[in-house]
mmCIF file of C-alpha atoms in Angstrom:
data_model
loop_
_atom_site.group_PDB
_atom_site.id
_atom_site.type_symbol
_atom_site.label_atom_id
_atom_site.label_comp_id
_atom_site.label_asym_id
_atom_site.label_seq_id
_atom_site.Cartn_x
_atom_site.Cartn_y
_atom_site.Cartn_z
ATOM 1 C CA MET A 1 -9.334 27.269 22.801
ATOM 2 C CA THR A 2 -12.912 28.397 23.077
ATOM 3 C CA PRO A 3 -15.560 27.750 20.421
ATOM 4 C CA ARG A 4 -16.362 31.457 19.945
ATOM 5 C CA SER A 5 -15.048 32.596 16.594
ATOM 6 C CA ASP A 6 -14.944 36.262 17.627
ATOM 7 C CA VAL A 7 -11.754 35.672 19.647
ATOM 8 C CA LEU A 8 -9.737 34.617 16.595
ATOM 9 C CA TYR A 9 -7.445 37.392 15.424
ATOM 10 C CA HIS A 10 -4.586 37.873 13.032
ATOM 11 C CA ASP A 11 -2.544 39.546 15.752
ATOM 12 C CA ILE A 12 -4.122 38.211 18.972
ATOM 13 C CA ILE A 13 -6.357 41.171 19.754
ATOM 14 C CA THR A 14 -7.069 43.682 16.992
ATOM 15 C CA ILE A 15 -7.867 42.294 13.539
ATOM 16 C CA ALA A 16 -10.442 39.492 13.467
ATOM 17 C CA CYS A 17 -9.845 36.752 10.895
ATOM 18 C CA ASP A 18 -12.778 34.474 11.569
ATOM 19 C CA TRP A 19 -13.721 34.374 7.872
ATOM 20 C CA ARG A 20 -10.919 31.854 7.308
ATOM 21 C CA PHE A 21 -11.712 29.642 10.295
ATOM 22 C CA ASP A 22 -14.353 26.931 10.554
ATOM 23 C CA LEU A 23 -15.349 25.261 13.800
ATOM 24 C CA TYR A 24 -15.039 21.498 13.769
ATOM 25 C CA PHE A 25 -15.884 19.298 16.759
ATOM 26 C CA ASP A 26 -14.190 16.015 17.539
ATOM 27 C CA PRO A 27 -15.371 13.904 20.516
ATOM 28 C CA ASP A 28 -11.781 13.038 21.459
ATOM 29 C CA PHE A 29 -10.207 16.482 21.043
ATOM 30 C CA GLY A 30 -13.148 18.824 21.570
ATOM 31 C CA ASN A 31 -13.385 22.070 19.621
ATOM 32 C CA CYS A 32 -11.132 22.244 16.580
ATOM 33 C CA TYR A 33 -10.542 25.083 14.148
ATOM 34 C CA SER A 34 -9.821 24.626 10.486
ATOM 35 C CA PHE A 35 -7.848 27.414 8.818
ATOM 36 C CA SER A 36 -8.806 27.335 5.159
ATOM 37 C CA ALA A 37 -6.838 28.707 2.249
ATOM 38 C CA ARG A 38 -10.180 29.488 0.628
ATOM 39 C CA GLY A 39 -11.843 32.392 2.416
ATOM 40 C CA LYS A 40 -15.577 32.884 2.810
ATOM 41 C CA ASN A 41 -15.379 35.935 0.564
ATOM 42 C CA GLY A 42 -13.983 33.834 -2.295
ATOM 43 C CA ASP A 43 -10.284 34.723 -2.175
ATOM 44 C CA VAL A 44 -7.749 31.914 -2.138
ATOM 45 C CA LEU A 45 -4.292 31.920 -0.596
ATOM 46 C CA SER A 46 -1.579 30.640 -2.915
ATOM 47 C CA ALA A 47 2.097 29.808 -2.680
ATOM 48 C CA SER A 48 4.826 30.078 -5.283
ATOM 49 C CA GLU A 49 8.555 29.581 -5.586
ATOM 50 C CA ALA A 50 10.428 32.197 -3.579
ATOM 51 C CA ASP A 51 12.904 34.443 -5.352
ATOM 52 C CA PHE A 52 14.998 37.493 -4.534
ATOM 53 C CA TRP A 53 12.260 40.087 -5.195
ATOM 54 C CA GLN A 54 9.342 38.168 -3.734
ATOM 55 C CA ASP A 55 8.125 38.690 -0.193
ATOM 56 C CA GLU A 56 7.932 35.746 2.152
ATOM 57 C CA ASN A 57 4.637 33.905 1.579
ATOM 58 C CA ASP A 58 4.853 31.377 4.407
ATOM 59 C CA LEU A 59 1.904 30.865 6.733
ATOM 60 C CA ILE A 60 2.888 31.909 10.274
ATOM 61 C CA LEU A 61 0.501 31.236 13.154
ATOM 62 C CA LEU A 62 0.947 32.435 16.730
ATOM 63 C CA LEU A 63 -1.261 30.145 18.816
ATOM 64 C CA ASP A 64 -2.409 30.673 22.394
ATOM 65 C CA VAL A 65 -2.840 27.384 24.270
ATOM 66 C CA GLU A 66 -4.753 29.092 27.152
ATOM 67 C CA LEU A 67 -3.306 26.978 29.936
ATOM 68 C CA GLU A 68 -5.563 28.586 32.524
ATOM 69 C CA GLU A 69 -8.642 27.110 30.839
ATOM 70 C CA PHE A 70 -7.270 23.581 30.605
ATOM 71 C CA ASN A 71 -8.905 21.440 33.300
ATOM 72 C CA GLU A 72 -8.377 17.900 32.009
ATOM 73 C CA LYS A 73 -5.806 16.060 34.131
ATOM 74 C CA ARG A 74 -5.376 13.018 31.911
ATOM 75 C CA ARG A 75 -3.635 14.958 29.171
ATOM 76 C CA ASP A 76 -0.889 17.524 28.930
ATOM 77 C CA PRO A 77 -1.938 20.958 27.656
ATOM 78 C CA GLY A 78 -1.116 21.581 24.045
ATOM 79 C CA LEU A 79 -2.445 21.678 20.525
ATOM 80 C CA VAL A 80 -2.750 19.116 17.748
ATOM 81 C CA LEU A 81 -2.158 20.441 14.250
ATOM 82 C CA THR A 82 -2.742 18.658 10.961
ATOM 83 C CA VAL A 83 -2.306 19.766 7.354
ATOM 84 C CA HIS A 84 -5.016 18.588 4.966
ATOM 85 C CA GLY A 85 -6.681 19.454 1.682
ATOM 86 C CA VAL A 86 -9.355 22.120 1.396
ATOM 87 C CA ASP A 87 -12.129 19.655 0.501
ATOM 88 C CA ILE A 88 -11.037 16.898 2.890
ATOM 89 C CA LEU A 89 -12.107 16.533 6.501
ATOM 90 C CA PRO A 90 -8.982 16.186 8.670
ATOM 91 C CA ASP A 91 -8.080 12.931 10.341
ATOM 92 C CA ILE A 92 -6.588 14.159 13.603
ATOM 93 C CA HIS A 93 -5.799 10.711 14.992
ATOM 94 C CA THR A 94 -3.714 9.696 11.974
ATOM 95 C CA ASP A 95 -2.098 12.913 10.762
ATOM 96 C CA GLY A 96 -2.122 15.069 13.912
ATOM 97 C CA ILE A 97 1.167 16.595 15.163
ATOM 98 C CA GLN A 98 1.548 17.639 18.796
ATOM 99 C CA VAL A 99 2.293 21.343 19.341
ATOM 100 C CA GLU A 100 3.371 22.393 22.838
ATOM 101 C CA PRO A 101 3.550 25.928 24.256
ATOM 102 C CA GLY A 102 6.937 27.600 24.481
ATOM 103 C CA PHE A 103 8.252 26.195 21.198
ATOM 104 C CA ASN A 104 8.725 27.458 17.663
ATOM 105 C CA TYR A 105 7.821 24.943 14.929
ATOM 106 C CA ASN A 106 8.726 24.851 11.242
ATOM 107 C CA PHE A 107 6.506 22.604 9.111
ATOM 108 C CA ALA A 108 7.926 21.840 5.654
ATOM 109 C CA VAL A 109 5.107 20.228 3.689
ATOM 110 C CA GLN A 110 4.832 18.546 0.308
ATOM 111 C CA GLN A 111 1.625 17.318 -1.243
ATOM 112 C CA SER A 112 1.275 13.699 -2.315
ATOM 113 C CA ILE A 113 -1.671 12.015 -4.034
ATOM 114 C CA THR A 114 -2.275 8.266 -4.111
ATOM 115 C CA LYS A 115 -4.700 6.868 -6.681
ATOM 116 C CA LEU A 116 -5.951 3.323 -6.098
ATOM 117 C CA LEU A 117 -8.134 0.929 -8.109
ATOM 118 C CA PRO A 118 -11.592 -0.343 -7.071
ATOM 119 C CA PHE A 119 -12.787 -3.940 -6.944
ATOM 120 C CA PRO A 120 -11.889 -6.468 -8.441
ATOM 121 C CA TYR A 121 -8.333 -5.147 -8.155
ATOM 122 C CA LYS A 122 -6.318 -5.921 -5.052
ATOM 123 C CA THR A 123 -6.380 -2.350 -3.693
ATOM 124 C CA ASN A 124 -10.226 -2.471 -3.531
ATOM 125 C CA CYS A 125 -10.643 1.257 -2.858
ATOM 126 C CA THR A 126 -13.868 3.161 -2.181
ATOM 127 C CA ASP A 127 -15.103 6.028 -4.320
ATOM 128 C CA PHE A 128 -16.520 8.291 -1.623
ATOM 129 C CA SER A 129 -18.358 10.428 -4.167
ATOM 130 C CA THR A 130 -20.768 7.528 -4.828
ATOM 131 C CA LEU A 131 -21.815 7.207 -1.174
ATOM 132 C CA GLN A 132 -25.127 8.815 -0.265
ATOM 133 C CA TRP A 133 -23.932 10.260 3.037
ATOM 134 C CA VAL A 134 -20.929 12.087 1.560
ATOM 135 C CA SER A 135 -21.484 15.685 0.493
ATOM 136 C CA GLU A 136 -19.892 17.236 -2.558
ATOM 137 C CA ASP A 137 -18.227 19.973 -0.513
ATOM 138 C CA SER A 138 -15.930 17.786 1.564
ATOM 139 C CA PHE A 139 -14.709 14.207 1.508
ATOM 140 C CA PRO A 140 -14.259 12.448 4.855
ATOM 141 C CA SER A 141 -11.465 10.237 6.056
ATOM 142 C CA PRO A 142 -12.216 6.488 6.443
ATOM 143 C CA ARG A 143 -12.871 7.085 10.153
ATOM 144 C CA MET A 144 -15.330 9.903 9.522
ATOM 145 C CA CYS A 145 -16.912 7.931 6.682
ATOM 146 C CA THR A 146 -17.986 5.218 9.133
ATOM 147 C CA VAL A 147 -19.473 7.910 11.387
ATOM 148 C CA ARG A 148 -21.421 9.509 8.527
ATOM 149 C CA CYS A 149 -22.573 6.059 7.360
ATOM 150 C CA SER A 150 -24.049 5.083 10.734
ATOM 151 C CA GLN A 151 -25.585 8.536 11.148
ATOM 152 C CA TYR A 152 -27.256 8.232 7.752
ATOM 153 C CA PHE A 153 -28.927 4.877 8.466
ATOM 154 C CA GLN A 154 -29.976 5.840 11.990
ATOM 155 C CA LEU A 155 -31.496 9.115 10.867
ATOM 156 C CA SER A 156 -33.228 7.531 7.846
ATOM 157 C CA ASN A 157 -34.776 4.627 9.763
ATOM 158 C CA CYS A 158 -35.241 6.038 13.255
ATOM 159 C CA GLY A 159 -35.219 9.825 12.952
ATOM 160 C CA PHE A 160 -32.613 9.921 15.724
ATOM 161 C CA VAL A 161 -28.881 9.304 16.195
ATOM 162 C CA THR A 162 -27.245 7.875 19.300
ATOM 163 C CA GLU A 163 -25.633 10.304 21.702
ATOM 164 C CA ARG A 164 -22.082 9.237 20.900
ATOM 165 C CA LEU A 165 -22.481 9.874 17.167
ATOM 166 C CA SER A 166 -24.708 12.939 17.521
ATOM 167 C CA MET A 167 -21.738 14.894 18.951
ATOM 168 C CA PHE A 168 -20.318 15.152 15.424
ATOM 169 C CA TYR A 169 -23.235 17.398 14.391
ATOM 170 C CA SER A 170 -22.735 21.139 14.638
ATOM 171 C CA ALA A 171 -26.542 21.434 14.808
ATOM 172 C CA LEU A 172 -28.911 18.548 15.572
ATOM 173 C CA PRO A 173 -31.213 17.689 12.625
ATOM 174 C CA TRP A 174 -34.092 16.769 14.975
ATOM 175 C CA ASP A 175 -35.980 18.292 17.876
ATOM 176 C CA PRO A 176 -34.757 16.708 21.153
ATOM 177 C CA ASP A 177 -38.122 17.349 22.848
ATOM 178 C CA GLU A 178 -40.007 15.211 20.324
ATOM 179 C CA ILE A 179 -37.786 12.098 20.457
ATOM 180 C CA THR A 180 -39.408 8.962 21.930
ATOM 181 C CA GLU A 181 -37.877 5.937 23.632
ATOM 182 C CA GLU A 182 -38.729 3.789 20.631
ATOM 183 C CA GLN A 183 -36.621 6.029 18.419
ATOM 184 C CA LYS A 184 -33.697 5.805 20.838
ATOM 185 C CA ASP A 185 -33.919 1.996 20.950
ATOM 186 C CA CYS A 186 -34.164 1.911 17.161
ATOM 187 C CA ALA A 187 -31.024 4.070 16.837
ATOM 188 C CA ARG A 188 -29.032 1.845 19.221
ATOM 189 C CA LYS A 189 -30.022 -1.297 17.319
ATOM 190 C CA MET A 190 -29.224 0.352 13.993
ATOM 191 C CA GLU A 191 -25.779 1.396 15.247
ATOM 192 C CA ARG A 192 -24.908 -2.194 16.198
ATOM 193 C CA LYS A 193 -26.348 -3.539 12.963
ATOM 194 C CA THR A 194 -24.471 -1.139 10.649
ATOM 195 C CA LYS A 195 -21.121 -1.192 12.462
ATOM 196 C CA LEU A 196 -19.426 -3.881 10.371
ATOM 197 C CA TYR A 197 -21.313 -2.892 7.228
ATOM 198 C CA CYS A 198 -20.060 0.696 7.382
ATOM 199 C CA LYS A 199 -16.498 -0.470 8.036
ATOM 200 C CA SER A 200 -16.611 -2.646 4.926
ATOM 201 C CA LEU A 201 -17.862 0.248 2.789
ATOM 202 C CA CYS A 202 -15.501 2.910 4.094
ATOM 203 C CA GLY A 203 -12.165 1.487 3.008
ATOM 204 C CA LEU A 204 -9.240 3.308 1.487
ATOM 205 C CA PRO A 205 -10.300 6.209 -0.755
ATOM 206 C CA CYS A 206 -9.637 5.845 -4.472
ATOM 207 C CA GLU A 207 -7.880 9.217 -4.406
ATOM 208 C CA ASP A 208 -6.115 10.068 -1.177
ATOM 209 C CA MET A 209 -4.481 13.478 -0.803
ATOM 210 C CA ARG A 210 -1.973 13.860 1.993
ATOM 211 C CA PHE A 211 0.775 16.236 3.027
ATOM 212 C CA GLU A 212 4.170 14.888 3.992
ATOM 213 C CA VAL A 213 5.405 17.042 6.882
ATOM 214 C CA ALA A 214 8.986 17.504 8.090
ATOM 215 C CA VAL A 215 9.042 19.161 11.537
ATOM 216 C CA ASP A 216 11.814 21.317 12.974
ATOM 217 C CA THR A 217 11.491 22.469 16.606
ATOM 218 C CA ARG A 218 13.302 24.992 18.786
ATOM 219 C CA HIS A 219 12.491 27.045 21.872
ATOM 220 C CA LEU A 220 10.376 30.148 21.395
ATOM 221 C CA THR A 221 12.279 33.352 22.179
ATOM 222 C CA ASN A 222 11.014 36.805 23.109
ATOM 223 C CA GLU A 223 12.466 38.207 19.909
ATOM 224 C CA ALA A 224 10.450 35.769 17.804
ATOM 225 C CA VAL A 225 7.232 36.596 19.666
ATOM 226 C CA LEU A 226 7.718 40.356 19.500
ATOM 227 C CA SER A 227 8.642 40.243 15.820
ATOM 228 C CA PHE A 228 5.233 38.767 15.079
ATOM 229 C CA ASN A 229 3.636 42.182 15.648
ATOM 230 C CA PRO A 230 5.849 45.270 15.754
ATOM 231 C CA ARG A 231 3.274 47.554 17.397
ATOM 232 C CA LEU A 232 4.232 48.809 20.824
ATOM 233 C CA GLU A 233 0.807 48.215 22.418
ATOM 234 C CA MET A 234 1.046 44.524 21.569
ATOM 235 C CA ARG A 235 4.496 43.862 22.986
ATOM 236 C CA GLU A 236 3.453 43.888 26.627
ATOM 237 C CA ILE A 237 0.552 41.530 25.948
ATOM 238 C CA LEU A 238 2.737 39.125 24.016
ATOM 239 C CA ARG A 239 5.471 39.231 26.653
ATOM 240 C CA ASN A 240 3.014 38.281 29.399
ATOM 241 C CA ARG A 241 1.499 35.462 27.348
ATOM 242 C CA ARG A 242 4.768 33.963 26.099
ATOM 243 C CA ASP A 243 4.500 30.820 28.230
ATOM 244 C CA ASN A 244 1.118 30.078 26.617
ATOM 245 C CA LEU A 245 2.184 30.760 23.045
ATOM 246 C CA ALA A 246 3.424 28.484 20.299
ATOM 247 C CA MET A 247 4.561 29.744 16.917
ATOM 248 C CA VAL A 248 4.073 27.615 13.813
ATOM 249 C CA ARG A 249 5.561 28.400 10.413
ATOM 250 C CA ILE A 250 4.154 26.344 7.525
ATOM 251 C CA TYR A 251 5.740 26.456 4.094
ATOM 252 C CA TYR A 252 6.046 24.292 1.006
ATOM 253 C CA LYS A 253 9.261 22.297 0.867
ATOM 254 C CA SER A 254 8.529 21.894 -2.824
ATOM 255 C CA ILE A 255 5.568 23.042 -4.882
ATOM 256 C CA GLU A 256 5.809 19.852 -6.942
ATOM 257 C CA ARG A 257 3.292 17.156 -6.128
ATOM 258 C CA LYS A 258 4.076 13.476 -5.799
ATOM 259 C CA ILE A 259 1.470 11.313 -7.515
ATOM 260 C CA TYR A 260 1.419 7.554 -6.915
ATOM 261 C CA GLU A 261 -1.027 5.942 -9.321
ATOM 262 C CA HIS A 262 -1.994 2.267 -9.458
ATOM 263 C CA VAL A 263 -2.849 1.222 -13.019
ATOM 264 C CA PRO A 264 -4.063 -2.136 -14.386
ATOM 265 C CA LYS A 265 -1.338 -4.359 -15.768
ATOM 266 C CA TYR A 266 -3.325 -4.779 -18.996
ATOM 267 C CA ASP A 267 -6.164 -2.784 -20.464
ATOM 268 C CA ASN A 268 -8.769 -4.235 -22.850
ATOM 269 C CA GLN A 269 -6.786 -3.680 -26.045
ATOM 270 C CA GLU A 270 -3.447 -4.741 -24.594
ATOM 271 C CA LEU A 271 -5.001 -7.874 -23.097
ATOM 272 C CA PHE A 272 -6.046 -9.267 -26.483
ATOM 273 C CA SER A 273 -2.746 -8.295 -28.093
ATOM 274 C CA TYR A 274 -0.776 -10.039 -25.335
ATOM 275 C CA LEU A 275 -3.007 -13.113 -25.590
ATOM 276 C CA GLY A 276 -2.509 -13.222 -29.368
ATOM 277 C CA GLY A 277 1.245 -12.846 -29.032
ATOM 278 C CA TYR A 278 1.534 -15.504 -26.340
ATOM 279 C CA SER A 279 -0.708 -17.942 -28.261
ATOM 280 C CA GLY A 280 1.345 -17.435 -31.436
ATOM 281 C CA VAL A 281 4.599 -18.096 -29.625
ATOM 282 C CA TRP A 282 3.104 -21.134 -27.901
ATOM 283 C CA LEU A 283 1.762 -22.498 -31.204
ATOM 284 C CA GLY A 284 5.144 -22.098 -32.877
ATOM 285 C CA PHE A 285 6.963 -23.916 -30.100
ATOM 286 C CA SER A 286 4.263 -26.615 -30.046
ATOM 287 C CA LEU A 287 4.759 -27.447 -33.755
ATOM 288 C CA LEU A 288 8.507 -27.706 -33.288
ATOM 289 C CA ASN A 289 8.087 -29.946 -30.270
ATOM 290 C CA MET A 290 5.629 -32.157 -32.183
ATOM 291 C CA TYR A 291 8.140 -32.747 -34.977
ATOM 292 C CA GLU A 292 10.803 -33.621 -32.430
ATOM 293 C CA LEU A 293 8.442 -36.047 -30.694
ATOM 294 C CA LEU A 294 7.552 -37.734 -34.000
ATOM 295 C CA GLU A 295 11.233 -38.135 -34.815
ATOM 296 C CA ILE A 296 11.893 -39.743 -31.434
ATOM 297 C CA VAL A 297 8.986 -42.221 -31.879
ATOM 298 C CA VAL A 298 10.145 -43.275 -35.366
ATOM 299 C CA ALA A 299 13.718 -43.751 -34.175
ATOM 300 C CA THR A 300 12.526 -45.855 -31.223
ATOM 301 C CA ILE A 301 10.409 -48.150 -33.441
ATOM 302 C CA LYS A 302 13.240 -48.545 -35.935
ATOM 303 C CA PHE A 303 15.658 -49.464 -33.165
ATOM 304 C CA ALA A 304 13.199 -51.999 -31.699
ATOM 305 C CA LEU A 305 12.793 -53.759 -35.085
ATOM 306 C CA THR A 306 16.481 -53.985 -35.992
ATOM 307 C CA LYS A 307 17.885 -55.215 -32.660
ATOM 308 C CA PRO A 308 16.570 -58.904 -32.718
ATOM 309 C CA ARG A 309 17.889 -59.428 -36.263
ATOM 310 C CA GLU A 310 21.379 -58.330 -35.286
ATOM 311 C CA GLN A 311 21.299 -60.622 -32.229
ATOM 312 C CA THR A 312 20.337 -63.730 -34.356
ATOM 313 C CA THR A 313 23.118 -63.071 -36.850
ATOM 314 C CA SER A 314 25.729 -62.808 -34.131
ATOM 315 C CA ASP A 315 24.571 -66.109 -32.525
ATOM 316 C CA GLN A 316 25.019 -67.900 -35.826
ATOM 317 C CA LYS A 317 28.525 -66.565 -36.211
ATOM 318 C CA ILE A 318 29.432 -67.823 -32.748
ATOM 319 C CA GLN A 319 28.250 -71.376 -33.624
ATOM 320 C CA LYS A 320 30.213 -71.551 -36.902
ATOM 321 C CA GLN A 321 33.451 -70.140 -35.512
ATOM 322 C CA PRO A 322 33.842 -71.248 -31.896
ATOM 323 C CA PHE A 323 36.238 -69.420 -29.694
ATOM 324 C CA CYS A 324 39.706 -70.955 -29.400
ATOM 325 C CA THR A 325 43.276 -70.060 -28.588
ATOM 326 C CA GLN A 326 46.307 -70.769 -30.754
ATOM 327 C CA ASN A 327 47.339 -73.877 -28.730
ATOM 328 C CA SER A 328 43.827 -75.316 -28.499
ATOM 329 C CA LYS A 329 43.393 -74.873 -32.249
ATOM 330 C CA LYS A 330 46.627 -76.793 -32.953
ATOM 331 C CA LEU A 331 45.583 -79.633 -30.623
ATOM 332 C CA PHE A 332 42.166 -79.758 -32.258
ATOM 333 C CA GLU A 333 43.706 -80.080 -35.713
ATOM 334 C CA ASP A 334 46.075 -82.841 -34.538
ATOM 335 C CA VAL A 335 43.225 -84.888 -33.094
ATOM 336 C CA ILE A 336 41.110 -84.527 -36.194
ATOM 337 C CA VAL A 337 43.936 -85.120 -38.656
ATOM 338 C CA THR A 338 46.175 -87.760 -37.040
ATOM 339 C CA ASP A 339 44.049 -89.104 -34.181
ATOM 340 C CA SER A 340 47.328 -90.017 -32.486
ATOM 341 C CA LEU A 341 47.503 -87.754 -29.417
ATOM 342 C CA VAL A 342 48.605 -89.386 -26.211
ATOM 343 C CA PHE A 343 48.437 -87.434 -22.989
ATOM 344 C CA VAL A 344 51.099 -87.977 -20.371
ATOM 345 C CA PRO A 345 50.854 -87.056 -16.718
ATOM 346 C CA LYS A 346 50.602 -83.423 -15.674
ATOM 347 C CA ASN A 347 53.667 -81.204 -15.912
ATOM 348 C CA GLN A 348 55.166 -83.399 -18.566
ATOM 349 C CA THR A 349 55.363 -82.923 -22.287
ATOM 350 C CA LEU A 350 52.806 -83.996 -24.788
ATOM 351 C CA TRP A 351 53.956 -86.769 -27.097
ATOM 352 C CA LYS A 352 53.070 -87.383 -30.635
ATOM 353 C CA LEU A 353 53.287 -91.016 -31.425
ATOM 354 C CA LYS A 354 52.651 -92.149 -34.893
ATOM 355 C CA ASN A 355 51.856 -95.794 -35.662
ATOM 356 C CA ARG A 356 52.017 -96.751 -32.007
ATOM 357 C CA LYS A 357 52.443 -100.442 -31.471
ATOM 358 C CA PRO A 358 50.151 -102.289 -29.060
#
C-alpha cells in the first residue's frame, strides 16, 4: 500500500474515505494505516446488538494488497491487521494477524481490560499518563514507550535523534541541514545510556485494553467480491483485481467487556480490623495455653515431691515382711520354735526328730 491517502476509497475508486485513516509508520512493516472509529469530523462509529429490524452494522473492508508493487523477497506479500483501542497505538508485533490475498476473513472480537497495581505490589505496572514523553491523545504499547523514551532524552539533551529511532517521526522536529557531528555522537551515546533505563520504566501498563480475536478463514469468491459494490462499472475492475484482494469482516462477538482487575488483599481500614481480630484470637488462645502450662508445671512438681516418700515406705514394708513361700515359712517356724530340724541327703524326706539322743 502506498502512503498517499488520496487512494483510499470506500469502494476502491469512487468515494474517498481518508478522513477515517491515519498514516502510521513502522520500521519493520513500513507504511501502516489506522482506520479509526472516530472520524476527523467528530462522528463516531458504534455497534449494538443485532435484531430482526436492524441493518447489519459490521465493518467490512475490501483490501488491495498490490502485489505488483511488492519488491521485498524476504517476505511473502500480504497484510498485517490488528484491532486496538482508539487512544492506543497498535502493537503490530504482538497483536498483528496475517491477512493474505485471495481469502475472506471473519474477525469476531471482544474487548477485555486488565487493570494492574503499581509498585510495591507484585504486578509493578507503569502509569503511562505520568510519563513526560506520552501525549494525552494516545497511549503507546510497552515497545513504543521505550522508543518515545529514548527519543525524548536524545532530543532534550542533543537536539537530535539517531537514524533508527527518527524513522518513527512523521515529521522531523529538527532541521537536518543544521545538525553537527557532535549532536550525532551525543544522540548515539544517549541511546546506549537510556536503553536499560527506558526498558525499566516502560513495563506493563496499569490499564491495558485489548481485543480478543477469533478468526475464521475461507477462500474469496467472485460473488463475495462483486457483492461488495453492486454498480456495474465496478464489477470489471473488481474481477480483474480479485487475486490481489482480501476481504475482512470485523464484528463484535459480544458487546460485553471483560474486565480483569487486580485489587489489594487488604485496604487501610480492613488491615487494622484484620490485625485486631487476629490479635484478639491469638490473645485468647495464649491465655488458655498459659493456664494449661501452669497446670502441667504444678502437676510435675507435685509428682516429683511425692515419689521418694512412696519409695521409702515400700522399702520398709519389704524389710518387715520378707518374701517367702508356704513351705519356706513352715520350715522357718520349725527352726525357730523347735530347733530340731535334721536334713537328710537330697531326694529323701525331711525328718523331725525331737529329743534326739547323742
